[in-house]
Amino acid sequence: MSEAKQIHSRRAAPSTPGPALGALASVEEALAHILERTNTVNGSERTGLDSALGRVLVNDSVAAVDVPPADNSAVDGYAVCSGELGAAHTTLLEISQRASAGRVPPPLRAGTAARIFTGAPLPPGADAVVMQERCRADGKRVLLPGGVEPGAHVRRAGENIHRGQVILPAGLRLRPQDVGLAAAAGLATVDVRRRLRVGILSTGDELAEPGQSAPPGRIYDSNRYTLAALLRSLNCVVIDGGIVADDAGETRAAIADLAGNSDVVISSGGMCLGEEDHVRAAVESLGKISLWGVAVKPGKPLAFGRVGEAAFLGLPGNPVAQHVAFCLFARPLLLRAQGASDLAPPAYLVRAGFTRAQACARREYLRARIERRGQGEQRAVLHHNQGSGVLASTVWSEGLAVIPEGTTVAAGDRVEFLPNAGLIG
């Protein structure tokens, strides 16, 4: 079973205590543990369609009108009563009127045809449209072919949507086509879940703000900016806690402050158990950590718990490890908290354009892109440097190739591929 399907299979699973804090959880165990303990936020708001993209519907959206509202022409041509045409021979008819989109035409006079354009309402009395390419007209009369069937090239009223029909279900995260469908059904606004407030912070004495001087031994903080961008792509309100020094008191105070103003707190770095890593102790002094460590590479140093009313997710400090952990765990957590019904990222199988001769005890998520070869064949090829600190590999890649724990891969084997478009787009 793919990971995408496993997300769904655990959606209604009973709450379990999860793995012991001393043991590494599998990806499935960690995800189930997090989702079972993530509640949908209270509160909704009505928003216009121009700002609805990416928001999650609170209620079913119901069509206000039939679409199309009336029988109309699917082509440019001539509207006719099919019964007046010969079955096997041509018929010459007078052109009695012109029907264009946006205007209600008068009834079609018997024994005549109406010049009609795409989208124009069908005149009463007409039951078919003949494409102009099959006709010969001189402006006053038109020669029509035989064998025209009733309903030819006619879009029936309500064949797309019926008034009162549920067109978009509650829990749907709105895509561009969903917004368009709502507009077509006559809706100007939709009721959506309120935006999640997510507090973020980076930890580490080595970090400097981009744009400022970075003395020897310091590096620029890319993680917080990556994290903020990922959160905004999910329509979250970002509360920036900045860079927090490797100090127990400062770490505790920063997490407490963010938790008091956020639905979710996400930290970056400080997730190991060294003397300069204070995140775990800070969270446990303020609330509870119920998950620590996942059997995934990269991204093993991951924590989940609660601080007051806020969910807490601790991500690794290495940039690629943070990226992978966000895609696998933060994204579904945030979608669940927003009330989204579809949490699983899309995945498909491709041939491996690489080998992995040595099996890893943890599930690997490798930065990869797709090479397209002849006859539609696609192969996943890997970035040359799979180090967890190589942020450039996430820019180069088109997604993640998944290697199950304890598995080797030979070129040509099928591997699961998670495209970036579904993970972060």
Short mmCIF file of C-alpha atoms in Angstrom, two decimals:
data_model
loop_
_atom_site.label_atom_id
_atom_site.label_comp_id
_atom_site.label_asym_id
_atom_site.label_seq_id
_atom_site.Cartn_x
_atom_site.Cartn_y
_atom_site.Cartn_z
CA MET A 1 0.00 0.00 0.00
CA SER A 2 1.37 3.42 -0.92
CA GLU A 3 1.95 6.06 1.73
CA ALA A 4 -0.76 8.20 0.14
CA LYS A 5 -3.29 5.39 0.66
CA GLN A 6 -2.02 4.73 4.15
CA ILE A 7 -2.88 8.28 5.17
CA HIS A 8 -6.48 7.62 4.21
CA SER A 9 -6.64 4.18 5.79
CA ARG A 10 -5.71 5.64 9.16
CA ARG A 11 -8.04 8.61 9.03
CA ALA A 12 -10.72 6.93 11.14
CA ALA A 13 -8.43 4.69 13.17
CA PRO A 14 -8.91 4.62 16.95
CA SER A 15 -6.49 6.63 19.03
CA THR A 16 -3.37 4.72 19.97
CA PRO A 17 -0.62 5.57 22.43
CA GLY A 18 2.00 5.56 19.68
CA PRO A 19 5.58 4.32 19.94
CA ALA A 20 7.56 4.72 23.11
CA LEU A 21 9.64 7.90 23.18
CA GLY A 22 12.82 5.85 23.18
CA ALA A 23 11.92 4.05 19.93
CA LEU A 24 11.86 5.37 16.38
CA ALA A 25 8.37 5.41 14.92
CA SER A 26 7.75 4.29 11.37
CA VAL A 27 6.45 6.89 8.94
CA GLU A 28 2.96 5.38 9.20
CA GLU A 29 3.04 5.25 13.00
CA ALA A 30 4.25 8.83 13.27
CA LEU A 31 1.70 10.16 10.81
CA ALA A 32 -1.17 8.30 12.44
CA HIS A 33 -0.05 9.49 15.88
CA ILE A 34 0.06 13.13 14.73
CA LEU A 35 -3.23 13.10 12.84
CA GLU A 36 -5.15 11.36 15.64
CA ARG A 37 -4.11 14.17 17.97
CA THR A 38 -4.77 17.07 15.59
CA ASN A 39 -8.11 18.82 15.90
CA THR A 40 -9.78 20.99 13.30
CA VAL A 41 -9.72 24.63 14.35
CA ASN A 42 -12.96 26.34 15.31
CA GLY A 43 -14.17 29.36 13.45
CA SER A 44 -15.05 30.14 9.85
CA GLU A 45 -15.47 33.15 7.63
CA ARG A 46 -17.21 34.06 4.42
CA THR A 47 -14.87 35.05 1.64
CA GLY A 48 -15.22 36.21 -1.93
CA LEU A 49 -14.13 33.92 -4.73
CA ASP A 50 -11.19 36.18 -5.51
CA SER A 51 -9.60 35.20 -2.19
CA ALA A 52 -10.91 31.63 -1.87
CA LEU A 53 -8.04 29.76 -3.55
CA GLY A 54 -6.48 27.21 -1.21
CA ARG A 55 -9.07 27.72 1.53
CA VAL A 56 -11.03 24.80 2.99
CA LEU A 57 -14.82 24.73 2.69
CA VAL A 58 -16.77 24.51 5.94
CA ASN A 59 -20.07 23.56 4.31
CA ASP A 60 -21.20 21.98 1.07
CA SER A 61 -21.51 24.58 -1.69
CA VAL A 62 -24.84 24.37 -3.52
CA ALA A 63 -25.52 25.68 -7.04
CA ALA A 64 -27.75 28.74 -7.19
CA VAL A 65 -28.68 28.20 -10.87
CA ASP A 66 -28.82 25.59 -13.60
CA VAL A 67 -25.70 25.46 -15.76
CA PRO A 68 -26.29 26.07 -18.57
CA PRO A 69 -29.44 28.03 -17.72
CA ALA A 70 -31.11 27.17 -21.04
CA ASP A 71 -30.63 24.89 -24.03
CA ASN A 72 -27.88 26.46 -26.13
CA SER A 73 -25.73 25.82 -29.15
CA ALA A 74 -22.38 24.06 -28.82
CA VAL A 75 -21.21 25.31 -32.24
CA ASP A 76 -21.61 28.08 -34.80
CA GLY A 77 -24.22 26.99 -37.33
CA TYR A 78 -27.95 26.88 -37.96
CA ALA A 79 -30.73 26.00 -35.51
CA VAL A 80 -33.49 23.91 -37.02
CA CYS A 81 -36.43 21.66 -36.29
CA SER A 82 -34.90 18.30 -37.27
CA GLY A 83 -38.26 16.88 -38.27
CA GLU A 84 -38.47 19.38 -41.14
CA LEU A 85 -35.27 18.09 -42.74
CA GLY A 86 -35.01 15.12 -45.03
CA ALA A 87 -33.52 11.92 -43.74
CA ALA A 88 -31.25 11.36 -46.72
CA HIS A 89 -31.38 14.47 -48.89
CA THR A 90 -30.58 18.14 -48.50
CA THR A 91 -33.17 20.77 -47.57
CA LEU A 92 -33.18 24.45 -48.51
CA LEU A 93 -34.63 26.73 -45.81
CA GLU A 94 -35.07 30.45 -45.37
CA ILE A 95 -32.88 32.05 -42.66
CA SER A 96 -35.51 33.80 -40.55
CA GLN A 97 -33.50 35.12 -37.59
CA ARG A 98 -30.12 35.43 -35.91
CA ALA A 99 -29.46 34.02 -32.42
CA SER A 100 -26.41 35.21 -30.47
CA ALA A 101 -25.14 34.63 -26.96
CA GLY A 102 -26.65 36.73 -24.21
CA ARG A 103 -30.03 37.30 -25.86
CA VAL A 104 -33.27 35.33 -25.68
CA PRO A 105 -34.39 34.59 -29.27
CA PRO A 106 -37.99 34.55 -30.47
CA PRO A 107 -39.59 31.21 -31.43
CA LEU A 108 -38.37 29.68 -34.67
CA ARG A 109 -40.89 30.13 -37.48
CA ALA A 110 -41.92 26.82 -39.03
CA GLY A 111 -40.04 25.88 -42.17
CA THR A 112 -37.09 28.18 -41.48
CA ALA A 113 -33.63 28.06 -39.89
CA ALA A 114 -31.95 30.42 -37.46
CA ARG A 115 -28.34 31.53 -37.81
CA ILE A 116 -26.91 30.71 -34.38
CA PHE A 117 -23.59 31.12 -32.61
CA THR A 118 -21.82 29.13 -29.90
CA GLY A 119 -23.43 29.66 -26.51
CA ALA A 120 -26.58 31.29 -27.89
CA PRO A 121 -29.91 30.06 -26.45
CA LEU A 122 -31.78 27.72 -28.76
CA PRO A 123 -34.92 29.35 -30.21
CA PRO A 124 -38.17 27.69 -29.05
CA GLY A 125 -39.25 25.27 -31.76
CA ALA A 126 -35.70 24.31 -32.72
CA ASP A 127 -34.29 21.00 -31.46
CA ALA A 128 -30.92 20.69 -33.24
CA VAL A 129 -28.01 22.70 -34.59
CA VAL A 130 -26.16 21.96 -37.83
CA MET A 131 -22.49 22.98 -37.92
CA GLN A 132 -21.84 25.76 -40.41
CA GLU A 133 -19.15 23.64 -42.08
CA ARG A 134 -21.88 21.24 -43.26
CA CYS A 135 -24.09 24.00 -44.69
CA ARG A 136 -24.12 26.30 -47.70
CA ALA A 137 -25.69 29.72 -47.15
CA ASP A 138 -26.10 32.92 -49.16
CA GLY A 139 -27.31 35.15 -46.30
CA LYS A 140 -31.00 34.60 -47.02
CA ARG A 141 -31.26 30.84 -47.40
CA VAL A 142 -29.25 27.86 -46.24
CA LEU A 143 -28.82 24.39 -47.74
CA LEU A 144 -28.82 21.81 -44.95
CA PRO A 145 -27.71 18.16 -45.05
CA GLY A 146 -30.01 15.26 -44.33
CA GLY A 147 -29.89 12.93 -41.36
CA VAL A 148 -29.80 15.56 -38.62
CA GLU A 149 -30.76 14.00 -35.27
CA PRO A 150 -32.74 15.79 -32.53
CA GLY A 151 -30.37 17.26 -29.93
CA ALA A 152 -27.41 17.46 -32.31
CA HIS A 153 -24.87 20.04 -31.05
CA VAL A 154 -27.23 21.21 -28.32
CA ARG A 155 -26.14 21.71 -24.71
CA ARG A 156 -29.16 20.95 -22.55
CA ALA A 157 -30.21 23.22 -19.69
CA GLY A 158 -28.73 21.93 -16.43
CA GLU A 159 -26.64 19.22 -18.08
CA ASN A 160 -23.55 20.52 -16.28
CA ILE A 161 -25.11 21.54 -12.95
CA HIS A 162 -28.63 21.50 -11.57
CA ARG A 163 -29.85 24.24 -9.26
CA GLY A 164 -29.68 22.99 -5.67
CA GLN A 165 -26.99 20.42 -6.50
CA VAL A 166 -23.96 20.07 -4.20
CA ILE A 167 -21.08 21.08 -6.42
CA LEU A 168 -18.24 21.34 -3.90
CA PRO A 169 -18.19 19.23 -0.71
CA ALA A 170 -17.27 20.41 2.76
CA GLY A 171 -13.61 19.75 3.51
CA LEU A 172 -12.47 20.49 -0.04
CA ARG A 173 -9.34 22.63 -0.34
CA LEU A 174 -10.28 24.89 -3.20
CA ARG A 175 -8.35 24.65 -6.46
CA PRO A 176 -8.60 27.09 -9.38
CA GLN A 177 -11.14 24.88 -11.16
CA ASP A 178 -13.25 24.70 -7.98
CA VAL A 179 -13.34 28.49 -7.78
CA GLY A 180 -14.39 28.61 -11.42
CA LEU A 181 -17.16 26.08 -10.87
CA ALA A 182 -18.51 28.07 -7.93
CA ALA A 183 -18.62 31.17 -10.11
CA ALA A 184 -20.36 29.27 -12.92
CA ALA A 185 -23.00 28.11 -10.42
CA GLY A 186 -23.78 31.69 -9.42
CA LEU A 187 -21.91 31.81 -6.11
CA ALA A 188 -20.07 35.00 -5.19
CA THR A 189 -18.87 33.85 -1.76
CA VAL A 190 -18.06 30.63 0.08
CA ASP A 191 -17.77 29.74 3.77
CA VAL A 192 -14.25 28.61 4.62
CA ARG A 193 -12.34 27.58 7.70
CA ARG A 194 -10.46 30.43 9.33
CA ARG A 195 -6.76 30.66 8.63
CA LEU A 196 -4.44 28.71 10.90
CA ARG A 197 -2.09 30.78 13.04
CA VAL A 198 1.30 29.08 12.97
CA GLY A 199 4.18 30.29 15.11
CA ILE A 200 7.69 29.49 13.89
CA LEU A 201 11.19 29.88 15.27
CA SER A 202 14.73 28.82 14.46
CA THR A 203 17.20 27.85 17.15
CA GLY A 204 20.96 28.13 17.12
CA ASP A 205 23.75 30.52 18.13
CA GLU A 206 25.27 29.97 14.69
CA LEU A 207 22.37 31.62 12.83
CA ALA A 208 22.33 35.11 11.36
CA GLU A 209 19.55 37.01 9.61
CA PRO A 210 19.91 37.29 5.82
CA GLY A 211 21.02 40.77 4.85
CA GLN A 212 23.05 41.25 8.01
CA SER A 213 26.74 40.53 8.46
CA ALA A 214 27.62 36.95 9.28
CA PRO A 215 30.83 36.76 11.35
CA PRO A 216 33.07 33.70 11.05
CA GLY A 217 31.30 30.62 12.37
CA ARG A 218 27.84 31.99 11.55
CA ILE A 219 25.46 30.96 8.75
CA TYR A 220 22.33 32.58 7.41
CA ASP A 221 19.00 31.24 8.61
CA SER A 222 17.36 29.72 5.53
CA ASN A 223 15.09 27.34 7.43
CA ARG A 224 12.73 29.94 8.87
CA TYR A 225 12.25 31.61 5.50
CA THR A 226 11.62 28.28 3.78
CA LEU A 227 9.18 27.31 6.50
CA ALA A 228 7.31 30.63 6.31
CA ALA A 229 6.96 30.28 2.54
CA LEU A 230 5.66 26.73 2.86
CA LEU A 231 3.12 27.85 5.43
CA ARG A 232 1.90 30.73 3.30
CA SER A 233 1.43 28.31 0.39
CA LEU A 234 -1.04 26.53 2.70
CA ASN A 235 -2.83 29.81 3.52
CA CYS A 236 -1.53 29.92 7.09
CA VAL A 237 -0.94 33.12 9.04
CA VAL A 238 2.73 33.10 10.03
CA ILE A 239 3.77 34.40 13.44
CA ASP A 240 7.54 34.80 13.28
CA GLY A 241 9.38 34.08 16.52
CA GLY A 242 12.74 34.84 14.94
CA ILE A 243 16.06 33.24 15.84
CA VAL A 244 16.34 31.91 19.39
CA ALA A 245 19.76 31.46 21.00
CA ASP A 246 20.92 28.12 22.38
CA ASP A 247 19.72 29.02 25.85
CA ALA A 248 17.23 27.04 27.92
CA GLY A 249 15.41 30.07 29.30
CA GLU A 250 15.16 31.88 25.99
CA THR A 251 13.94 28.75 24.23
CA ARG A 252 11.26 28.13 26.84
CA ALA A 253 10.09 31.75 26.77
CA ALA A 254 9.93 31.86 22.96
CA ILE A 255 7.91 28.64 22.69
CA ALA A 256 5.54 29.73 25.45
CA ASP A 257 4.96 33.09 23.77
CA LEU A 258 4.25 31.52 20.38
CA ALA A 259 1.97 28.85 21.87
CA GLY A 260 -0.15 31.52 23.50
CA ASN A 261 -0.84 33.16 20.13
CA SER A 262 -0.86 30.23 17.71
CA ASP A 263 -2.81 27.14 16.77
CA VAL A 264 0.41 25.32 15.88
CA VAL A 265 4.03 25.98 16.86
CA ILE A 266 6.79 24.70 14.57
CA SER A 267 10.41 24.92 15.59
CA SER A 268 13.48 24.36 13.43
CA GLY A 269 16.64 22.89 14.90
CA GLY A 270 17.62 21.99 18.46
CA MET A 271 16.01 18.57 18.12
CA CYS A 272 18.95 16.44 19.19
CA LEU A 273 19.82 15.74 22.81
CA GLY A 274 23.14 17.55 23.06
CA GLU A 275 23.99 20.10 25.73
CA GLU A 276 23.06 22.98 23.40
CA ASP A 277 19.70 21.50 22.33
CA HIS A 278 16.93 22.85 24.57
CA VAL A 279 13.72 22.38 22.60
CA ARG A 280 12.63 19.07 24.10
CA ALA A 281 13.17 20.20 27.67
CA ALA A 282 11.37 23.48 26.98
CA VAL A 283 8.30 21.78 25.51
CA GLU A 284 8.15 19.18 28.27
CA SER A 285 8.31 21.91 30.91
CA LEU A 286 5.39 23.71 29.24
CA GLY A 287 3.33 20.79 27.98
CA LYS A 288 4.00 17.32 26.62
CA ILE A 289 5.95 15.56 23.89
CA SER A 290 4.28 12.33 22.78
CA LEU A 291 6.42 11.47 19.73
CA TRP A 292 10.19 11.70 19.39
CA GLY A 293 12.13 10.40 16.40
CA VAL A 294 11.01 8.80 13.14
CA ALA A 295 12.68 6.06 11.10
CA VAL A 296 13.10 8.28 8.05
CA LYS A 297 16.15 9.61 6.20
CA PRO A 298 16.56 12.52 6.25
CA GLY A 299 14.33 13.84 9.02
CA LYS A 300 14.83 11.47 11.96
CA PRO A 301 14.96 14.19 14.68
CA LEU A 302 11.25 15.02 14.72
CA ALA A 303 9.01 15.70 17.73
CA PHE A 304 5.29 16.15 18.22
CA GLY A 305 3.37 17.23 21.30
CA ARG A 306 1.28 20.04 22.75
CA VAL A 307 1.93 23.28 24.57
CA GLY A 308 -1.30 24.48 26.09
CA GLU A 309 -3.92 24.59 23.32
CA ALA A 310 -1.31 24.63 20.56
CA ALA A 311 0.02 21.61 18.72
CA PHE A 312 3.81 21.50 18.65
CA LEU A 313 5.95 20.10 15.86
CA GLY A 314 9.72 20.13 16.13
CA LEU A 315 11.54 19.83 12.82
CA PRO A 316 15.21 19.00 12.24
CA GLY A 317 17.74 21.76 11.70
CA ASN A 318 19.35 20.47 8.52
CA PRO A 319 17.59 22.21 5.61
CA VAL A 320 16.75 19.10 3.57
CA ALA A 321 15.70 17.18 6.67
CA GLN A 322 13.34 20.03 7.52
CA HIS A 323 11.99 20.01 3.96
CA VAL A 324 11.26 16.28 4.00
CA ALA A 325 9.78 16.35 7.51
CA PHE A 326 7.52 19.25 6.58
CA CYS A 327 6.23 17.46 3.49
CA LEU A 328 5.61 14.18 5.30
CA PHE A 329 4.26 15.40 8.64
CA ALA A 330 3.67 19.15 8.88
CA ARG A 331 1.66 19.40 5.67
CA PRO A 332 -0.94 16.74 6.63
CA LEU A 333 -1.09 18.11 10.19
CA LEU A 334 -1.86 21.60 8.91
CA LEU A 335 -4.41 20.35 6.38
CA ARG A 336 -6.15 18.29 9.04
CA ALA A 337 -6.23 21.33 11.36
CA GLN A 338 -7.84 23.34 8.54
CA GLY A 339 -10.55 20.70 8.12
CA ALA A 340 -9.33 19.39 4.77
CA SER A 341 -10.62 15.96 3.81
CA ASP A 342 -7.83 15.00 1.39
CA LEU A 343 -4.49 14.80 3.17
CA ALA A 344 -2.54 12.42 0.96
CA PRO A 345 -0.03 13.82 -1.53
CA PRO A 346 -0.26 12.36 -5.03
CA ALA A 347 2.20 9.58 -5.78
CA TYR A 348 2.97 7.40 -8.77
CA LEU A 349 5.41 4.68 -9.77
CA VAL A 350 8.34 5.32 -12.10
CA ARG A 351 11.37 3.36 -13.20
CA ALA A 352 14.52 4.03 -11.22
CA GLY A 353 17.32 5.64 -13.20
CA PHE A 354 19.71 4.87 -10.35
CA THR A 355 20.89 2.07 -8.10
CA ARG A 356 20.95 1.73 -4.31
CA ALA A 357 23.02 -1.35 -3.60
CA GLN A 358 23.00 -0.92 0.18
CA ALA A 359 19.73 -1.09 2.10
CA CYS A 360 18.98 1.50 4.77
CA ALA A 361 17.23 0.69 8.05
CA ARG A 362 15.17 3.88 7.66
CA ARG A 363 12.83 4.84 4.82
CA GLU A 364 14.68 7.14 2.44
CA TYR A 365 13.27 10.14 0.61
CA LEU A 366 15.73 11.09 -2.11
CA ARG A 367 15.73 14.29 -4.12
CA ALA A 368 14.99 13.30 -7.69
CA ARG A 369 13.77 14.58 -10.99
CA ILE A 370 12.08 12.84 -13.90
CA GLU A 371 13.91 12.15 -17.14
CA ARG A 372 11.62 11.53 -20.10
CA ARG A 373 12.86 9.06 -22.64
CA GLY A 374 11.53 7.62 -25.87
CA GLN A 375 8.06 6.03 -26.12
CA GLY A 376 6.80 7.84 -23.03
CA GLU A 377 9.17 6.16 -20.57
CA GLN A 378 9.96 8.14 -17.43
CA ARG A 379 12.83 7.49 -15.07
CA ALA A 380 13.68 9.06 -11.73
CA VAL A 381 17.28 10.27 -11.47
CA LEU A 382 18.89 11.46 -8.26
CA HIS A 383 20.72 14.63 -7.35
CA HIS A 384 24.40 13.83 -7.03
CA ASN A 385 24.55 14.99 -3.40
CA GLN A 386 21.87 13.58 -1.08
CA GLY A 387 23.32 15.23 2.05
CA SER A 388 20.71 16.59 4.45
CA GLY A 389 22.32 20.03 4.39
CA VAL A 390 22.30 20.49 0.60
CA LEU A 391 19.35 22.85 0.17
CA ALA A 392 20.22 23.34 -3.52
CA SER A 393 19.14 19.73 -4.14
CA THR A 394 15.54 20.66 -3.27
CA VAL A 395 15.64 23.39 -5.91
CA TRP A 396 17.06 21.01 -8.52
CA SER A 397 14.59 18.23 -7.76
CA GLU A 398 11.05 17.70 -9.05
CA GLY A 399 10.08 15.56 -6.09
CA LEU A 400 11.08 12.74 -3.77
CA ALA A 401 11.87 9.16 -4.71
CA VAL A 402 10.83 6.81 -1.90
CA ILE A 403 13.00 3.83 -0.95
CA PRO A 404 11.34 1.60 1.69
CA GLU A 405 13.40 0.58 4.68
CA GLY A 406 15.54 -2.52 4.14
CA THR A 407 15.26 -2.25 0.35
CA THR A 408 17.85 -2.13 -2.41
CA VAL A 409 17.14 -0.67 -5.83
CA ALA A 410 18.48 -1.67 -9.23
CA ALA A 411 18.17 0.53 -12.31
CA GLY A 412 14.82 -0.16 -13.92
CA ASP A 413 13.04 -1.14 -10.70
CA ARG A 414 9.79 0.65 -9.98
CA VAL A 415 9.95 3.21 -7.19
CA GLU A 416 7.34 5.52 -5.71
CA PHE A 417 7.70 9.18 -6.65
CA LEU A 418 6.11 12.12 -4.80
CA PRO A 419 6.07 15.21 -7.05
CA ASN A 420 6.82 18.59 -5.52
CA ALA A 421 3.61 19.95 -7.02
CA GLY A 422 1.64 17.81 -4.59
CA LEU A 423 3.96 18.24 -1.61
CA ILE A 424 4.58 21.97 -1.63
CA GLY A 425 2.63 23.43 -4.54
#
